[in-house]
PDB file of C-alpha atoms and ligand atoms in Angstrom:
ATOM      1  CA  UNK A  23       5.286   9.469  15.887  1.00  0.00           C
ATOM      2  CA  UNK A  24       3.426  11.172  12.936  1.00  0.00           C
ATOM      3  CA  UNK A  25       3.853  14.627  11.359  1.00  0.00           C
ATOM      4  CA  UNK A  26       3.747  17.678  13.786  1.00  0.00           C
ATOM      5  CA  UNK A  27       0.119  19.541  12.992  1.00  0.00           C
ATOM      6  CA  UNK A  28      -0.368  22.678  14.113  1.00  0.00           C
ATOM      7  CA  UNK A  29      -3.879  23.961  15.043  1.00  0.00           C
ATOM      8  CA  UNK A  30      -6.018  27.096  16.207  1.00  0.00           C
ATOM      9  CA  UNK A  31      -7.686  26.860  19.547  1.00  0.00           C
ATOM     10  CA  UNK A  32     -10.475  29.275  20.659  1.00  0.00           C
ATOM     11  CA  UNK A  33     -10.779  30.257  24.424  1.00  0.00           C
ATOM     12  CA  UNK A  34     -12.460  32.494  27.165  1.00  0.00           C
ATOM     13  CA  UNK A  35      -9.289  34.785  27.775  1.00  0.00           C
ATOM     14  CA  UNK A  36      -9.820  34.544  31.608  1.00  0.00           C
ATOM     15  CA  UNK A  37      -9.484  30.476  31.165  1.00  0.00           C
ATOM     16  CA  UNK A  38      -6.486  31.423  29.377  1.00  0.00           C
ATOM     17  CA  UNK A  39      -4.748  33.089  31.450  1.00  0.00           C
ATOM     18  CA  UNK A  40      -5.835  30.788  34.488  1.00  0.00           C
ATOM     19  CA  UNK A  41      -4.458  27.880  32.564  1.00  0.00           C
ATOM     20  CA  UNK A  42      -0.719  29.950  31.769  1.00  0.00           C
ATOM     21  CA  UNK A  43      -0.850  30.498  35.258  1.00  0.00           C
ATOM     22  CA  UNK A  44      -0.957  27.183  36.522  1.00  0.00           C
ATOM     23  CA  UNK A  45       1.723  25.643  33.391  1.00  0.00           C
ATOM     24  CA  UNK A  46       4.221  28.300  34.344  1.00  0.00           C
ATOM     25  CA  UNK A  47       3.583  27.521  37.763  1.00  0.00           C
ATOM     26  CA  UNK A  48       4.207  23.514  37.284  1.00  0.00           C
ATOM     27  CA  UNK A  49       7.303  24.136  35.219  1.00  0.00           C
ATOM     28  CA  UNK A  50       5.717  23.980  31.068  1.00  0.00           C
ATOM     29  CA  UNK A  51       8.349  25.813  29.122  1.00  0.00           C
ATOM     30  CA  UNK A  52       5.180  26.501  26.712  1.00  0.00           C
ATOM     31  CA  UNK A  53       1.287  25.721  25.923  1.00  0.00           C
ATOM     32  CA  UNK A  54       1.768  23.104  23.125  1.00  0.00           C
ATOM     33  CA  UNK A  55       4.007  20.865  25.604  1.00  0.00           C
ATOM     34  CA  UNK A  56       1.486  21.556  28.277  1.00  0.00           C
ATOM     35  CA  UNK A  57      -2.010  20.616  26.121  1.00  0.00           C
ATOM     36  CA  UNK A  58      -0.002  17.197  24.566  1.00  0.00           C
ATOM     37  CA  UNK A  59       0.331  16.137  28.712  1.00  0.00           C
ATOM     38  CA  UNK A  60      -3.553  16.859  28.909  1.00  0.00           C
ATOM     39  CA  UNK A  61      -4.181  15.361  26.028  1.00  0.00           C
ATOM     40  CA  UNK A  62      -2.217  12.090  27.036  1.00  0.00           C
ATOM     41  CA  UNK A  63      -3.386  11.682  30.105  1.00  0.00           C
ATOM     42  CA  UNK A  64      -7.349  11.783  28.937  1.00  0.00           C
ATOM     43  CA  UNK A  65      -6.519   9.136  26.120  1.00  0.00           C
ATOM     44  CA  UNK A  66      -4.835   6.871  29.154  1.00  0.00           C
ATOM     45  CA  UNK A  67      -7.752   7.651  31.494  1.00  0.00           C
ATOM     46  CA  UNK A  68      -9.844   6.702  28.344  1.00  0.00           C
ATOM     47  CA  UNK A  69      -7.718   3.454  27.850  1.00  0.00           C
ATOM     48  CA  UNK A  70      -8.613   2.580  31.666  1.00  0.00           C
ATOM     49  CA  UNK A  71     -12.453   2.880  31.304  1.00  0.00           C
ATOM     50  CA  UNK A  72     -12.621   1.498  28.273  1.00  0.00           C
ATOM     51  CA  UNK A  73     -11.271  -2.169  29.498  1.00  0.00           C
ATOM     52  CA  UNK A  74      -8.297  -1.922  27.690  1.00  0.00           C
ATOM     53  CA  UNK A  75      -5.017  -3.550  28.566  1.00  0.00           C
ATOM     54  CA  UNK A  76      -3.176  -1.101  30.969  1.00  0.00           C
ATOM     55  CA  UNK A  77       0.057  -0.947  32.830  1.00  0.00           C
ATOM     56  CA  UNK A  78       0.381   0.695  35.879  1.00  0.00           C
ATOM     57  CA  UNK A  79       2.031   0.214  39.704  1.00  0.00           C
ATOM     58  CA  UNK A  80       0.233  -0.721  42.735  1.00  0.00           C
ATOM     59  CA  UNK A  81       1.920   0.638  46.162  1.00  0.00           C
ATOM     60  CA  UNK A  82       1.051  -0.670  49.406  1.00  0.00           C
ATOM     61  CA  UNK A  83       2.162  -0.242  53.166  1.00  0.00           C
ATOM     62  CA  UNK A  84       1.407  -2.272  55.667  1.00  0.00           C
ATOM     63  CA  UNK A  85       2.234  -3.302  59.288  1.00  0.00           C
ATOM     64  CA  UNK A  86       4.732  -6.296  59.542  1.00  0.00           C
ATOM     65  CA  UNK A  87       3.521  -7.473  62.724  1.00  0.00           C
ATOM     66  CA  UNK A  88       0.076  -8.863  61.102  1.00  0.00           C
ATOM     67  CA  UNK A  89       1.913 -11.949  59.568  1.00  0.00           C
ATOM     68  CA  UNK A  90      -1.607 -13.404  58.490  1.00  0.00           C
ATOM     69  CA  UNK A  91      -1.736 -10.361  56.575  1.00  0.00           C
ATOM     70  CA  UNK A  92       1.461 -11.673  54.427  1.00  0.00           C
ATOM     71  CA  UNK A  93      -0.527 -14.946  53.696  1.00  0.00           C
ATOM     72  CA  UNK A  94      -3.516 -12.925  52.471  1.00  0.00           C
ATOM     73  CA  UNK A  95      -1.764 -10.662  49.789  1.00  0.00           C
ATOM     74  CA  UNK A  96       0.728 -13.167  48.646  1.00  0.00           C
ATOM     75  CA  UNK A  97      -2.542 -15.641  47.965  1.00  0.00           C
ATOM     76  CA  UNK A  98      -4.218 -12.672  46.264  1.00  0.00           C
ATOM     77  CA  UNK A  99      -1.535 -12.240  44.233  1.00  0.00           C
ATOM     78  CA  UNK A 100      -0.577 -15.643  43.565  1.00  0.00           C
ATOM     79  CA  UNK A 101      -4.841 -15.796  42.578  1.00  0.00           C
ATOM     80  CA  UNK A 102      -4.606 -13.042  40.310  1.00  0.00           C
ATOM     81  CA  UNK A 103      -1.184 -14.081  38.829  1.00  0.00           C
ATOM     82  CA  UNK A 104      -2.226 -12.868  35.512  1.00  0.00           C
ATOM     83  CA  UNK A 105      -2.297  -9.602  36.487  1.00  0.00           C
ATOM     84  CA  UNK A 106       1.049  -9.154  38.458  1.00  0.00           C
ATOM     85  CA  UNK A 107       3.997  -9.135  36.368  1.00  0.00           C
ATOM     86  CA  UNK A 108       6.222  -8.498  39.048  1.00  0.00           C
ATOM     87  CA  UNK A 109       6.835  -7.284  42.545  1.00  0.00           C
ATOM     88  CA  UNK A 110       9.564  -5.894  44.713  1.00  0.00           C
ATOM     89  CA  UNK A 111       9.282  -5.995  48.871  1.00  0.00           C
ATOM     90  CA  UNK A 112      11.174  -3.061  50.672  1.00  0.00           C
ATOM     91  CA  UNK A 113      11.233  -3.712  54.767  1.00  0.00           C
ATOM     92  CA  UNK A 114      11.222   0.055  55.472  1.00  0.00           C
ATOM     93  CA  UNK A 115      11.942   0.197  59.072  1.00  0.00           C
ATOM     94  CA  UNK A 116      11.023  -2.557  61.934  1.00  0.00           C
ATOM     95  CA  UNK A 117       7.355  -2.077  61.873  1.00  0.00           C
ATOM     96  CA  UNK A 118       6.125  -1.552  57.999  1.00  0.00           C
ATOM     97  CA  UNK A 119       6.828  -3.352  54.731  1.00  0.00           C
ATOM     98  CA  UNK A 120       6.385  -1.313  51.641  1.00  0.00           C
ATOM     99  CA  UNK A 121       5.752  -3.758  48.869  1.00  0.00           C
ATOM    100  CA  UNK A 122       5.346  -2.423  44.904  1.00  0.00           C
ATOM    101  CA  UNK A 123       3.305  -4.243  42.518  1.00  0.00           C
ATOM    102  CA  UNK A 124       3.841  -3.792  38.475  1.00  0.00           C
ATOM    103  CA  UNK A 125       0.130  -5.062  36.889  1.00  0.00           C
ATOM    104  CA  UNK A 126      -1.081  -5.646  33.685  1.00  0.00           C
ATOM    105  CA  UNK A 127      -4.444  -6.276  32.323  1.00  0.00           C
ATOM    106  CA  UNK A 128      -7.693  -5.037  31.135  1.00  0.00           C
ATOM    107  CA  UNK A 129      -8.417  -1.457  33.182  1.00  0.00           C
ATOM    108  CA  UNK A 130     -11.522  -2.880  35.169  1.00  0.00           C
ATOM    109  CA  UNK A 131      -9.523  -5.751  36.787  1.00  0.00           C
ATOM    110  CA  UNK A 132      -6.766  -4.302  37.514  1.00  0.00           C
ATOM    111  CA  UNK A 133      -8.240  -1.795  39.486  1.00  0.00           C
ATOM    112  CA  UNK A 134     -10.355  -4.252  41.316  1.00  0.00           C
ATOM    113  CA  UNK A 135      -6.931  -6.201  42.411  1.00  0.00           C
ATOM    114  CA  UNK A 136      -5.918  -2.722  43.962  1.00  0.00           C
ATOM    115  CA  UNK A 137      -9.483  -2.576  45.685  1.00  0.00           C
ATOM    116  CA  UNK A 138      -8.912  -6.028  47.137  1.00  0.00           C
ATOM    117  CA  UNK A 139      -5.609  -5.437  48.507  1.00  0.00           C
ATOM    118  CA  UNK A 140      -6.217  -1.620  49.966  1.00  0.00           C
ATOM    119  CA  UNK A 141      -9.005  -3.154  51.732  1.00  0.00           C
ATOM    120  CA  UNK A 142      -6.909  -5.996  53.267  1.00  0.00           C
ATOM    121  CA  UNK A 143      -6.994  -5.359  57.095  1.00  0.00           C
ATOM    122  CA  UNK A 144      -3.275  -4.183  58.334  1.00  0.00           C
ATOM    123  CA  UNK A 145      -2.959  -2.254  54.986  1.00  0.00           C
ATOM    124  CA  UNK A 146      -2.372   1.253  56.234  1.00  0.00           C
ATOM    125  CA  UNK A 147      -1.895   2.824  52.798  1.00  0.00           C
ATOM    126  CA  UNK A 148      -2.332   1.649  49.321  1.00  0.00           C
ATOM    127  CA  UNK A 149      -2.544   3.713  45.713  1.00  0.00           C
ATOM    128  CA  UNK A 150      -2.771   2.483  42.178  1.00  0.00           C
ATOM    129  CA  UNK A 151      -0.417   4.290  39.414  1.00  0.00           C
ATOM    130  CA  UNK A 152      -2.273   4.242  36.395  1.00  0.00           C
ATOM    131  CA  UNK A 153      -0.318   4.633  33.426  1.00  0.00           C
ATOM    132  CA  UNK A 154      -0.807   3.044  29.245  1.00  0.00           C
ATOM    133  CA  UNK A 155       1.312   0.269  27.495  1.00  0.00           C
ATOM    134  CA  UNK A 156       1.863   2.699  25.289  1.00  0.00           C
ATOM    135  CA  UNK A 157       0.461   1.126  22.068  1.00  0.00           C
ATOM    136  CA  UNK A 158      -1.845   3.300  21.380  1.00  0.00           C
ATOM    137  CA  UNK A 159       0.048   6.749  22.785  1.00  0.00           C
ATOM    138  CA  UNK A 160       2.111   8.460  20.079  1.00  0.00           C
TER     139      UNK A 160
HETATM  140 NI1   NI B  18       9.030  -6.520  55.052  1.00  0.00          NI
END
């Protein structure tokens, strides 16, 4: 991490005071820990549309039953083996399996594996943590 700068920022005071609102609301003990989160998570959204390599988590539940269903996303994943570094199965009760992807790779792709595996038929839920490898995040 480099030197701590410290800088002026200009704003409408009725933005302000909107924006206090809503950090004191969500828990910020102050503005400058609140603006490096915003800050953050633009550069990581940035990262993402950019192409670069990203980490992030895929989450998916699905219905048990449809056992053609298992075939499908193990052979998607097993396809797109670059991109899933690892993945942990949780049988959540006797009808749905909740299964947790950790994925690597450029932003674009990775997202597209998500696509293809929400979409899968028998997939009742599925949502794509974005997050950065941290490389380029102080
Ligand atoms: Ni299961």
């Amino acid at each position: 991490m480099g030197r701590i700068v410290r800088f002026g920022v200009s704003m409408d005071e009725e933005l302000l005071a909107r924006f206090d609102g809503l950090i004191r609301a969500l828990g910020y003990a102050n503005r400058s820990e609140a603006i490096r989160d915003l800050v953050r998570e633009r550069l990581v959204r940035h990262e993402w549309e950019e192409g670069e390599e990203v980490v992030g988590v895929i989450v998916l539940l699905y219905d048990h039953h449809k056992r053609e269903l298992t075939d499908e996303l193990i052979d998607l994943q097993h396809h797109h083996h670059g991109l899933v570094i690892a993945t942990m199965h949780v049988h959540l009760d006797p009808d749905n399996c909740l299964e947790i992807l950790a994925v690597r790779g450029p932003g674009p792709e990775v997202q597209r594996l998500a696509e293809l595996l929400r979409s899968l038929k028998g997939v009742k839920h599925g949502q794509l943590a974005a997050t950065s490898t941290g490389r380029k995040l102080p």
